[in-house]
N, CA and C atoms as an extended XYZ file, in Angstrom:
216
Properties=species:S:1:pos:R:3:atomname:S:1:resname:S:1:resid:I:1 pbc="F F F"
N        49.332      117.963       67.156 N   MET     1
C        50.477      117.363       67.803 CA  MET     1
C        51.147      118.427       68.669 C   MET     1
N        51.363      118.116       69.925 N   LEU     2
C        51.902      119.092       70.864 CA  LEU     2
C        53.381      119.377       70.628 C   LEU     2
N        54.177      118.344       70.390 N   PHE     3
C        55.602      118.529       70.182 CA  PHE     3
C        55.984      118.124       68.766 C   PHE     3
N        56.802      118.920       68.118 N   PRO     4
C        57.235      118.520       66.776 CA  PRO     4
C        58.134      117.300       66.854 C   PRO     4
N        58.158      116.519       65.786 N   GLY     5
C        58.915      115.283       65.764 CA  GLY     5
C        60.404      115.467       65.929 C   GLY     5
N        60.942      116.637       65.615 N   ARG     6
C        62.383      116.814       65.695 CA  ARG     6
C        62.878      117.121       67.106 C   ARG     6
N        61.995      117.171       68.084 N   LEU     7
C        62.424      117.429       69.448 CA  LEU     7
C        63.222      116.261       70.026 C   LEU     7
N        62.859      115.053       69.665 N   ILE     8
C        63.504      113.876       70.224 CA  ILE     8
C        64.311      113.211       69.123 C   ILE     8
N        65.611      113.317       69.213 N   ARG     9
C        66.482      112.666       68.250 CA  ARG     9
C        67.879      112.557       68.837 C   ARG     9
N        68.699      111.788       68.188 N   ALA    10
C        70.067      111.594       68.667 CA  ALA    10
C        70.848      112.893       68.521 C   ALA    10
N        71.813      113.107       69.401 N   PRO    11
C        72.626      114.320       69.273 CA  PRO    11
C        73.395      114.322       67.957 C   PRO    11
N        73.718      115.495       67.437 N   PRO    12
C        74.413      115.549       66.149 CA  PRO    12
C        75.810      114.957       66.239 C   PRO    12
N        76.264      114.405       65.130 N   SER    13
C        77.623      113.870       65.078 CA  SER    13
C        78.606      115.035       64.978 C   SER    13
N        79.871      114.739       65.069 N   HIS    14
C        80.882      115.801       65.020 CA  HIS    14
C        80.854      116.546       63.689 C   HIS    14
N        80.603      115.842       62.597 N   GLY    15
C        80.566      116.486       61.295 CA  GLY    15
C        79.338      117.344       61.103 C   GLY    15
N        78.247      116.997       61.748 N   ARG    16
C        76.993      117.735       61.584 CA  ARG    16
C        76.988      119.027       62.407 C   ARG    16
N        77.891      119.163       63.342 N   ALA    17
C        77.880      120.332       64.218 CA  ALA    17
C        78.091      121.625       63.440 C   ALA    17
N        78.763      121.560       62.303 N   ARG    18
C        78.998      122.764       61.507 CA  ARG    18
C        78.059      122.870       60.321 C   ARG    18
N        77.116      121.985       60.246 N   ASP    19
C        76.155      121.971       59.151 CA  ASP    19
C        75.152      123.112       59.355 C   ASP    19
N        74.981      123.997       58.367 N   PRO    20
C        74.031      125.109       58.525 CA  PRO    20
C        72.602      124.648       58.785 C   PRO    20
N        72.223      123.489       58.284 N   SER    21
C        70.857      123.023       58.539 CA  SER    21
C        70.672      122.669       60.014 C   SER    21
N        71.739      122.257       60.704 N   ALA    22
C        71.649      121.982       62.138 CA  ALA    22
C        71.408      123.278       62.905 C   ALA    22
N        72.045      124.346       62.481 N   VAL    23
C        71.849      125.646       63.122 CA  VAL    23
C        70.412      126.123       62.901 C   VAL    23
N        69.922      125.950       61.686 N   LEU    24
C        68.546      126.336       61.384 CA  LEU    24
C        67.554      125.497       62.178 C   LEU    24
N        67.826      124.187       62.301 N   ASP    25
C        66.957      123.332       63.107 CA  ASP    25
C        66.927      123.810       64.562 C   ASP    25
N        68.101      124.177       65.095 N   GLY    26
C        68.160      124.670       66.468 CA  GLY    26
C        67.417      125.981       66.639 C   GLY    26
N        67.544      126.868       65.676 N   LEU    27
C        66.847      128.148       65.730 CA  LEU    27
C        65.337      127.947       65.691 C   LEU    27
N        64.880      127.080       64.798 N   LEU    28
C        63.440      126.807       64.709 CA  LEU    28
C        62.909      126.171       65.991 C   LEU    28
N        63.700      125.301       66.588 N   LEU    29
C        63.290      124.677       67.843 CA  LEU    29
C        63.171      125.722       68.952 C   LEU    29
N        64.136      126.625       69.046 N   VAL    30
C        64.094      127.671       70.071 CA  VAL    30
C        62.887      128.580       69.860 C   VAL    30
N        62.613      128.954       68.624 N   LEU    31
C        61.453      129.806       68.342 CA  LEU    31
C        60.151      129.095       68.682 C   LEU    31
N        60.072      127.791       68.360 N   TRP    32
C        58.857      127.023       68.655 CA  TRP    32
C        58.648      126.919       70.162 C   TRP    32
N        59.712      126.619       70.896 N   LEU    33
C        59.594      126.514       72.350 CA  LEU    33
C        59.231      127.859       72.977 C   LEU    33
N        59.797      128.939       72.470 N   THR    34
C        59.481      130.274       72.977 CA  THR    34
C        57.999      130.588       72.789 C   THR    34
N        57.488      130.304       71.608 N   ALA    35
C        56.067      130.557       71.335 CA  ALA    35
C        55.168      129.685       72.208 C   ALA    35
N        55.528      128.414       72.366 N   ALA    36
C        54.710      127.503       73.173 CA  ALA    36
C        54.668      127.934       74.630 C   ALA    36
N        55.811      128.319       75.184 N   VAL    37
C        55.866      128.744       76.588 CA  VAL    37
C        55.124      130.060       76.779 C   VAL    37
N        55.219      130.950       75.816 N   ARG    38
C        54.511      132.225       75.924 CA  ARG    38
C        52.993      132.000       75.945 C   ARG    38
N        52.500      131.144       75.058 N   VAL    39
C        51.060      130.847       75.010 CA  VAL    39
C        50.611      130.194       76.312 C   VAL    39
N        51.380      129.214       76.800 N   LEU    40
C        51.009      128.555       78.059 CA  LEU    40
C        51.044      129.541       79.234 C   LEU    40
N        52.003      130.437       79.251 N   GLY    41
C        52.072      131.430       80.320 CA  GLY    41
C        50.889      132.379       80.318 C   GLY    41
N        50.482      132.802       79.135 N   VAL    42
C        49.314      133.691       79.038 CA  VAL    42
C        48.054      132.957       79.484 C   VAL    42
N        47.906      131.711       79.058 N   LEU    43
C        46.725      130.931       79.459 CA  LEU    43
C        46.709      130.707       80.972 C   LEU    43
N        47.839      130.309       81.535 N   PHE    44
C        47.920      130.068       82.977 CA  PHE    44
C        47.668      131.356       83.763 C   PHE    44
N        48.249      132.443       83.328 N   GLY    45
C        48.036      133.718       84.000 CA  GLY    45
C        46.594      134.190       83.922 C   GLY    45
N        45.964      133.966       82.779 N   THR    46
C        44.553      134.345       82.637 CA  THR    46
C        43.665      133.535       83.567 C   THR    46
N        43.929      132.241       83.646 N   VAL    47
C        43.141      131.387       84.552 CA  VAL    47
C        43.317      131.840       85.995 C   VAL    47
N        44.544      132.133       86.403 N   LEU    48
C        44.770      132.608       87.774 CA  LEU    48
C        44.086      133.949       88.029 C   LEU    48
N        44.144      134.840       87.062 N   ALA    49
C        43.529      136.159       87.238 CA  ALA    49
C        42.010      136.055       87.339 C   ALA    49
N        41.419      135.149       86.594 N   VAL    50
C        39.960      134.983       86.636 CA  VAL    50
C        39.537      134.316       87.945 C   VAL    50
N        40.368      133.400       88.454 N   MET    51
C        40.009      132.679       89.671 CA  MET    51
C        40.309      133.468       90.940 C   MET    51
N        41.120      134.498       90.850 N   ARG    52
C        41.546      135.222       92.059 CA  ARG    52
C        40.400      135.864       92.842 C   ARG    52
N        39.408      136.489       92.194 N   PRO    53
C        38.324      137.095       92.992 CA  PRO    53
C        37.288      136.075       93.486 C   PRO    53
N        37.649      134.818       93.572 N   SER    54
C        36.735      133.766       94.008 CA  SER    54
C        36.292      133.999       95.452 C   SER    54
N        35.105      133.489       95.785 N   ALA    55
C        34.582      133.596       97.151 CA  ALA    55
C        35.194      132.533       98.060 C   ALA    55
N        35.848      131.533       97.488 N   ASN    56
C        36.468      130.467       98.263 CA  ASN    56
C        37.784      130.980       98.859 C   ASN    56
N        37.885      131.107      100.191 N   PRO    57
C        39.100      131.683      100.788 CA  PRO    57
C        40.355      130.825      100.567 C   PRO    57
N        40.202      129.513      100.537 N   THR    58
C        41.362      128.649      100.303 CA  THR    58
C        41.900      128.856       98.904 C   THR    58
N        41.007      128.879       97.924 N   LEU    59
C        41.402      129.082       96.540 CA  LEU    59
C        42.053      130.451       96.363 C   LEU    59
N        41.475      131.455       96.972 N   THR    60
C        42.020      132.810       96.880 CA  THR    60
C        43.424      132.879       97.503 C   THR    60
N        43.620      132.191       98.637 N   ALA    61
C        44.928      132.193       99.293 CA  ALA    61
C        45.978      131.492       98.437 C   ALA    61
N        45.625      130.352       97.867 N   VAL    62
C        46.573      129.606       97.028 CA  VAL    62
C        46.936      130.415       95.793 C   VAL    62
N        45.957      131.018       95.154 N   ILE    63
C        46.216      131.807       93.954 CA  ILE    63
C        47.019      133.061       94.307 C   ILE    63
N        46.681      133.704       95.417 N   GLY    64
C        47.438      134.881       95.845 CA  GLY    64
C        48.886      134.540       96.124 C   GLY    64
N        49.139      133.391       96.762 N   LEU    65
C        50.511      132.961       97.035 CA  LEU    65
C        51.234      132.659       95.729 C   LEU    65
N        50.553      131.983       94.802 N   THR    66
C        51.168      131.661       93.513 CA  THR    66
C        51.530      132.944       92.762 C   THR    66
N        50.628      133.892       92.720 N   LEU    67
C        50.893      135.148       92.015 CA  LEU    67
C        51.990      135.952       92.717 C   LEU    67
N        51.989      135.908       94.046 N   HIS    68
C        53.021      136.641       94.792 CA  HIS    68
C        54.399      136.039       94.542 C   HIS    68
N        54.499      134.725       94.528 N   GLU    69
C        55.786      134.048       94.362 CA  GLU    69
C        56.328      134.171       92.940 C   GLU    69
N        55.449      134.306       91.949 N   THR    70
C        55.908      134.362       90.566 CA  THR    70
C        56.036      135.779       90.023 C   THR    70
N        55.647      136.773       90.820 N   ALA    71
C        55.732      138.153       90.342 CA  ALA    71
C        57.199      138.577       90.236 C   ALA    71
N        57.475      139.353       89.218 N   CYS    72
C        58.873      139.793       89.019 CA  CYS    72
C        59.201      140.988       89.874 C   CYS    72
């Protein structure tokens, strides 16, 4: 399953906002999203790096532009 079931739910009520389990749920969600984005970024970057030395000039130009625009 790509997304955990707790991603989609109603917003917490006023009383639940101070509930420690709500804070823990939020922390776990942030950690899960961080890990998922990191894995996807590594996979996407690896695919771009492998495709960059391609003999196809159009593909090389698109990948070079993508890497140039996303470089920090």
